[in-house]
Amino acid sequence: MSGDALRQDPAELRRRIDSSRAHPARVYDVFLGGKDHYPADRNAAAAGLAANPRGYLDVRHNRDFLRRAVTALAEEDGIRQFLDIGTGLPTAENVHQIAQRTAPDSRVVYVDNDPVVLAHARALLTSGPEGRTDYIDADLRSADRILEQAARTLDFDRPIALCLVAILHFVPDEEAYPVVRELIDALPAGSRLVLSHVTDDLNPENVRAVQRTYTERGFTFVLRSHKDVERFFTENGLAVAAPGVVPVHHWRQDHAAPVPEQPEESYLAGLEDIEKVRYRDINDVTDADINIYGGLGVKS
């Protein structure tokens, strides 16, 4: 187990946390039923849900796409190293839990730049004895720093799965494409890219309403087309694995999305809509609900 970032002075860490402004990682935490967020994050999530009442399906199916992709890489492709950038707050079924269930010797490096994620990152470092995990406190756009520090845990002579799941829509074009290229260029042959991205191709009215609520709160929120999402693969010479870049709920469906335990109806009735999200069964999804593409690329 590693994680030099965890040695950061707690007082300095507290100074870095701005609880008055929503942060994407913490808004995501709200939708996943977590507790590590602030009123500003909850308000942003609630506004997004009001704009698109079934928008929680995007978040939850994006998370389930990650589960299926990491499982496929570990079980079918023999990948044993993962670099997960834009990790978000620790929750159920993190990458190391998924990968090490199949391959206990898997190594996983997590990267995020939210100090609240850093404060809770010890939960991401609970590797089994055969594997290893690390956490890097860095922004996606600091590729040099990420690669240098990841090399303490990952062997860059062996294939690595780079996970960029629901992060690139927070980065403008002039930075997003170059940084992905820099990261992919540093990976050896046989490496993979797991990527998901919000789009307005599928249900534009719903997702543009959500986009407005986030941009009003100061987020960069770029909706990219299918062609523009594919560019992250094709411009970097990656072969896109079947079934291609598709809405995340159609990517290698296994119909095994976790079903939350249901509380009493009387308890549910007393909750706000944003609090009910954690108890929703996402298996009733339709194409009209999903606004996220997902795909897996292979570096030759």
Short mmCIF file of C-alpha atoms in Angstrom, two decimals:
data_model
loop_
_atom_site.label_atom_id
_atom_site.label_comp_id
_atom_site.label_asym_id
_atom_site.label_seq_id
_atom_site.Cartn_x
_atom_site.Cartn_y
_atom_site.Cartn_z
CA MET A 1 0.00 0.00 0.00
CA SER A 2 1.29 3.42 -0.91
CA GLY A 3 -0.04 6.97 -1.13
CA ASP A 4 2.37 9.79 -0.33
CA ALA A 5 -0.47 12.26 -0.89
CA LEU A 6 -2.16 10.95 2.23
CA ARG A 7 0.62 12.43 4.34
CA GLN A 8 -0.50 15.95 3.46
CA ASP A 9 -0.93 18.25 6.46
CA PRO A 10 -4.61 18.01 7.59
CA ALA A 11 -4.78 21.77 8.16
CA GLU A 12 -3.57 22.42 4.60
CA LEU A 13 -6.09 19.90 3.33
CA ARG A 14 -8.93 21.71 5.11
CA ARG A 15 -7.80 25.01 3.60
CA ARG A 16 -8.06 23.49 0.12
CA ILE A 17 -11.69 22.44 0.57
CA ASP A 18 -14.18 24.98 -0.75
CA SER A 19 -17.51 23.74 0.56
CA SER A 20 -19.35 26.75 -0.89
CA ARG A 21 -18.95 25.54 -4.49
CA ALA A 22 -20.15 22.28 -5.96
CA HIS A 23 -17.51 19.86 -7.22
CA PRO A 24 -18.21 17.17 -9.85
CA ALA A 25 -16.81 14.34 -7.71
CA ARG A 26 -19.07 15.29 -4.82
CA VAL A 27 -22.15 15.78 -7.01
CA TYR A 28 -21.50 12.29 -8.37
CA ASP A 29 -21.32 11.09 -4.76
CA VAL A 30 -24.81 12.47 -4.11
CA PHE A 31 -26.25 10.49 -7.02
CA LEU A 32 -24.52 7.32 -5.83
CA GLY A 33 -26.03 7.67 -2.38
CA GLY A 34 -22.80 8.68 -0.64
CA LYS A 35 -22.43 10.97 2.34
CA ASP A 36 -19.19 12.81 1.56
CA HIS A 37 -20.54 16.03 0.13
CA TYR A 38 -21.74 19.51 1.08
CA PRO A 39 -25.03 21.41 0.65
CA ALA A 40 -23.71 23.07 -2.55
CA ASP A 41 -23.09 19.63 -4.06
CA ARG A 42 -26.48 18.37 -2.96
CA ASN A 43 -28.17 21.45 -4.40
CA ALA A 44 -26.37 20.96 -7.74
CA ALA A 45 -27.43 17.31 -7.85
CA ALA A 46 -31.01 18.20 -6.93
CA ALA A 47 -31.11 20.84 -9.67
CA GLY A 48 -29.79 18.32 -12.18
CA LEU A 49 -32.42 15.80 -11.10
CA ALA A 50 -35.17 18.42 -11.39
CA ALA A 51 -34.01 19.20 -14.93
CA ASN A 52 -33.95 15.49 -15.83
CA PRO A 53 -35.91 13.38 -13.29
CA ARG A 54 -34.44 10.12 -14.58
CA GLY A 55 -30.94 11.52 -14.86
CA TYR A 56 -29.79 9.33 -11.98
CA LEU A 57 -29.84 6.50 -14.53
CA ASP A 58 -26.97 8.17 -16.39
CA VAL A 59 -24.86 8.21 -13.25
CA ARG A 60 -25.72 4.73 -12.06
CA HIS A 61 -25.39 3.10 -15.50
CA ASN A 62 -22.09 4.87 -16.02
CA ARG A 63 -20.90 3.25 -12.81
CA ASP A 64 -22.20 -0.12 -13.95
CA PHE A 65 -20.37 0.31 -17.28
CA LEU A 66 -17.15 0.68 -15.27
CA ARG A 67 -17.96 -2.55 -13.41
CA ARG A 68 -18.49 -4.48 -16.63
CA ALA A 69 -15.44 -3.00 -18.38
CA VAL A 70 -13.01 -3.70 -15.53
CA THR A 71 -14.45 -7.19 -15.11
CA ALA A 72 -13.97 -7.91 -18.83
CA LEU A 73 -10.41 -6.60 -18.76
CA ALA A 74 -9.48 -8.70 -15.74
CA GLU A 75 -11.34 -11.88 -16.71
CA GLU A 76 -11.03 -11.96 -20.49
CA ASP A 77 -8.01 -9.80 -21.37
CA GLY A 78 -5.71 -10.61 -18.45
CA ILE A 79 -5.12 -6.95 -17.56
CA ARG A 80 -3.56 -6.60 -14.13
CA GLN A 81 -2.81 -2.86 -13.98
CA PHE A 82 -5.28 0.02 -13.88
CA LEU A 83 -4.84 3.81 -13.85
CA ASP A 84 -8.15 5.39 -12.84
CA ILE A 85 -8.15 9.18 -13.32
CA GLY A 86 -11.06 11.17 -11.93
CA THR A 87 -11.71 8.52 -9.33
CA GLY A 88 -14.31 10.34 -7.28
CA LEU A 89 -15.19 9.50 -3.71
CA PRO A 90 -14.81 5.95 -2.44
CA THR A 91 -18.00 3.97 -2.90
CA ALA A 92 -19.04 0.39 -3.47
CA GLU A 93 -17.30 -1.49 -6.26
CA ASN A 94 -14.22 0.61 -6.82
CA VAL A 95 -11.78 -0.51 -9.52
CA HIS A 96 -9.47 -2.40 -7.17
CA GLN A 97 -12.40 -4.31 -5.68
CA ILE A 98 -13.68 -5.33 -9.12
CA ALA A 99 -10.27 -6.24 -10.54
CA GLN A 100 -8.95 -8.03 -7.46
CA ARG A 101 -12.04 -10.16 -7.21
CA THR A 102 -10.86 -11.82 -10.42
CA ALA A 103 -7.13 -11.24 -10.08
CA PRO A 104 -5.96 -10.60 -6.50
CA ASP A 105 -2.54 -9.45 -7.75
CA SER A 106 -4.01 -6.49 -9.67
CA ARG A 107 -2.40 -3.09 -9.17
CA VAL A 108 -4.52 0.06 -9.23
CA VAL A 109 -3.54 3.73 -9.11
CA TYR A 110 -6.29 6.26 -8.41
CA VAL A 111 -6.02 9.94 -9.36
CA ASP A 112 -8.22 12.86 -8.32
CA ASN A 113 -7.76 16.54 -7.49
CA ASP A 114 -10.62 17.10 -5.03
CA PRO A 115 -9.26 17.48 -1.48
CA VAL A 116 -12.41 15.82 -0.13
CA VAL A 117 -11.59 12.73 -2.20
CA LEU A 118 -8.04 12.89 -0.83
CA ALA A 119 -9.39 13.08 2.72
CA HIS A 120 -11.26 9.81 2.19
CA ALA A 121 -8.70 8.12 -0.04
CA ARG A 122 -7.55 5.61 2.56
CA ALA A 123 -10.66 3.63 1.68
CA LEU A 124 -9.25 3.32 -1.85
CA LEU A 125 -6.02 1.80 -0.57
CA THR A 126 -7.47 -1.35 1.01
CA SER A 127 -5.77 -3.71 -1.40
CA GLY A 128 -5.61 -7.42 -0.78
CA PRO A 129 -2.17 -8.73 0.21
CA GLU A 130 -1.30 -9.89 -3.32
CA GLY A 131 -2.15 -6.61 -5.05
CA ARG A 132 -1.29 -2.98 -4.55
CA THR A 133 -3.06 0.37 -4.68
CA ASP A 134 -1.90 3.97 -4.71
CA TYR A 135 -3.54 7.40 -4.76
CA ILE A 136 -2.20 10.46 -6.59
CA ASP A 137 -3.45 13.94 -5.73
CA ALA A 138 -3.39 15.52 -9.20
CA ASP A 139 -5.48 17.06 -11.94
CA LEU A 140 -6.10 15.10 -15.16
CA ARG A 141 -4.30 17.82 -17.08
CA SER A 142 -1.08 17.22 -15.11
CA ALA A 143 -0.16 14.19 -17.21
CA ASP A 144 3.58 14.39 -16.46
CA ARG A 145 2.97 14.32 -12.71
CA ILE A 146 0.47 11.47 -13.00
CA LEU A 147 2.75 9.33 -15.14
CA GLU A 148 5.81 9.94 -12.97
CA GLN A 149 4.01 9.03 -9.75
CA ALA A 150 2.03 6.13 -11.25
CA ALA A 151 5.33 4.49 -12.21
CA ARG A 152 5.99 3.86 -8.51
CA THR A 153 3.17 1.31 -8.52
CA LEU A 154 2.58 0.35 -12.16
CA ASP A 155 5.04 -1.32 -14.54
CA PHE A 156 5.00 0.69 -17.76
CA ASP A 157 6.56 -2.22 -19.62
CA ARG A 158 3.33 -4.20 -19.17
CA PRO A 159 -0.22 -3.36 -20.35
CA ILE A 160 -2.16 -0.82 -18.33
CA ALA A 161 -5.87 0.00 -18.50
CA LEU A 162 -6.38 3.77 -18.42
CA CYS A 163 -9.85 4.59 -17.05
CA LEU A 164 -11.28 8.00 -17.99
CA VAL A 165 -14.85 7.44 -16.88
CA ALA A 166 -17.22 10.44 -16.88
CA ILE A 167 -14.41 12.97 -16.57
CA LEU A 168 -13.60 14.38 -20.00
CA HIS A 169 -16.85 16.35 -20.32
CA PHE A 170 -15.40 18.60 -17.60
CA VAL A 171 -12.43 19.46 -19.84
CA PRO A 172 -12.54 21.75 -22.92
CA ASP A 173 -11.40 20.46 -26.32
CA GLU A 174 -8.12 22.34 -26.36
CA GLU A 175 -7.01 20.46 -23.25
CA ALA A 176 -8.96 17.18 -23.43
CA TYR A 177 -7.60 15.75 -26.68
CA PRO A 178 -3.92 16.62 -26.05
CA VAL A 179 -3.88 15.22 -22.51
CA VAL A 180 -5.46 11.94 -23.58
CA ARG A 181 -2.88 11.69 -26.35
CA GLU A 182 -0.05 12.30 -23.86
CA LEU A 183 -1.36 9.62 -21.50
CA ILE A 184 -1.93 7.04 -24.25
CA ASP A 185 1.50 7.70 -25.77
CA ALA A 186 3.11 6.74 -22.45
CA LEU A 187 1.35 3.36 -22.27
CA PRO A 188 2.86 0.18 -23.70
CA ALA A 189 1.34 -1.95 -26.46
CA GLY A 190 -1.57 -4.03 -25.26
CA SER A 191 -2.85 -1.28 -23.00
CA ARG A 192 -6.52 -0.32 -22.91
CA LEU A 193 -8.56 2.86 -22.67
CA VAL A 194 -11.89 2.67 -20.82
CA LEU A 195 -13.80 5.86 -21.53
CA SER A 196 -17.29 7.23 -20.98
CA HIS A 197 -18.62 10.66 -21.88
CA VAL A 198 -21.85 12.66 -21.72
CA THR A 199 -23.44 13.49 -25.10
CA ASP A 200 -26.39 15.44 -26.46
CA ASP A 201 -26.78 13.05 -29.41
CA LEU A 202 -29.30 10.80 -27.72
CA ASN A 203 -31.81 12.85 -25.72
CA PRO A 204 -30.70 16.44 -26.26
CA GLU A 205 -33.49 18.26 -24.43
CA ASN A 206 -32.92 16.39 -21.18
CA VAL A 207 -29.15 16.58 -21.09
CA ARG A 208 -28.94 20.22 -22.20
CA ALA A 209 -31.22 21.14 -19.30
CA VAL A 210 -28.80 19.40 -16.96
CA GLN A 211 -25.86 21.12 -18.67
CA ARG A 212 -27.43 24.52 -17.92
CA THR A 213 -27.76 23.74 -14.20
CA TYR A 214 -24.08 22.80 -14.01
CA THR A 215 -22.65 25.63 -16.09
CA GLU A 216 -24.63 28.08 -13.95
CA ARG A 217 -22.60 26.72 -11.02
CA GLY A 218 -19.30 27.32 -12.76
CA PHE A 219 -18.63 23.82 -14.17
CA THR A 220 -17.12 23.26 -17.57
CA PHE A 221 -19.58 20.78 -19.09
CA VAL A 222 -18.85 19.83 -22.70
CA LEU A 223 -21.38 17.66 -24.53
CA ARG A 224 -19.58 15.76 -27.30
CA SER A 225 -21.06 13.92 -30.26
CA HIS A 226 -20.45 10.27 -31.07
CA LYS A 227 -17.82 11.32 -33.61
CA ASP A 228 -16.08 13.55 -31.08
CA VAL A 229 -16.06 10.81 -28.43
CA GLU A 230 -14.67 8.33 -30.95
CA ARG A 231 -11.82 10.78 -31.64
CA PHE A 232 -10.32 9.93 -28.23
CA PHE A 233 -9.79 6.41 -29.59
CA THR A 234 -9.16 6.89 -33.31
CA GLU A 235 -6.75 9.84 -33.05
CA ASN A 236 -4.60 7.78 -30.72
CA GLY A 237 -4.48 4.71 -32.94
CA LEU A 238 -6.66 2.59 -30.67
CA ALA A 239 -8.78 -0.24 -32.02
CA VAL A 240 -12.27 0.05 -30.55
CA ALA A 241 -13.40 -3.26 -29.10
CA ALA A 242 -16.90 -4.63 -29.74
CA PRO A 243 -19.58 -3.40 -29.49
CA GLY A 244 -17.96 -0.02 -30.25
CA VAL A 245 -18.72 3.35 -28.72
CA VAL A 246 -22.33 2.91 -27.61
CA PRO A 247 -24.74 4.15 -24.94
CA VAL A 248 -23.36 2.75 -21.70
CA HIS A 249 -26.38 0.58 -20.91
CA HIS A 250 -25.81 -1.29 -24.19
CA TRP A 251 -22.10 -1.98 -23.62
CA ARG A 252 -21.79 -5.75 -23.08
CA GLN A 253 -24.93 -6.00 -21.01
CA ASP A 254 -24.88 -8.68 -18.35
CA HIS A 255 -28.13 -7.71 -16.57
CA ALA A 256 -26.32 -7.88 -13.25
CA ALA A 257 -26.60 -4.27 -12.10
CA PRO A 258 -26.81 -4.27 -8.30
CA VAL A 259 -30.34 -3.77 -6.93
CA PRO A 260 -30.37 -1.63 -3.76
CA GLU A 261 -32.09 -2.98 -0.70
CA GLN A 262 -35.50 -1.34 -0.42
CA PRO A 263 -36.57 0.43 2.79
CA GLU A 264 -40.15 0.68 4.05
CA GLU A 265 -42.48 2.80 1.90
CA SER A 266 -43.18 5.04 4.88
CA TYR A 267 -39.48 5.85 5.10
CA LEU A 268 -39.21 6.54 1.37
CA ALA A 269 -42.22 8.84 1.50
CA GLY A 270 -40.39 11.13 3.91
CA LEU A 271 -37.34 11.59 1.66
CA GLU A 272 -36.60 14.32 -0.85
CA ASP A 273 -36.36 13.19 -4.46
CA ILE A 274 -32.56 13.40 -4.50
CA GLU A 275 -32.42 11.12 -1.43
CA LYS A 276 -34.62 8.50 -3.08
CA VAL A 277 -32.15 8.03 -5.94
CA ARG A 278 -29.92 5.64 -3.97
CA TYR A 279 -32.82 3.17 -3.66
CA ARG A 280 -33.86 3.13 -7.32
CA ASP A 281 -33.61 -0.09 -9.32
CA ILE A 282 -31.86 0.92 -12.54
CA ASN A 283 -32.88 -2.15 -14.51
CA ASP A 284 -35.96 -0.38 -15.89
CA VAL A 285 -33.73 1.80 -18.09
CA THR A 286 -34.78 2.77 -21.62
CA ASP A 287 -32.89 4.42 -24.48
CA ALA A 288 -34.69 7.67 -23.63
CA ASP A 289 -32.93 7.74 -20.25
CA ILE A 290 -29.25 7.49 -21.19
CA ASN A 291 -26.97 10.31 -22.37
CA ILE A 292 -23.55 8.71 -21.95
CA TYR A 293 -21.41 6.86 -24.47
CA GLY A 294 -18.93 4.24 -23.35
CA GLY A 295 -16.19 2.36 -25.13
CA LEU A 296 -13.01 0.34 -24.76
CA GLY A 297 -9.96 0.79 -26.95
CA VAL A 298 -6.85 -1.36 -27.43
CA LYS A 299 -3.37 -0.02 -28.16
CA SER A 300 -1.43 -2.11 -30.68
#
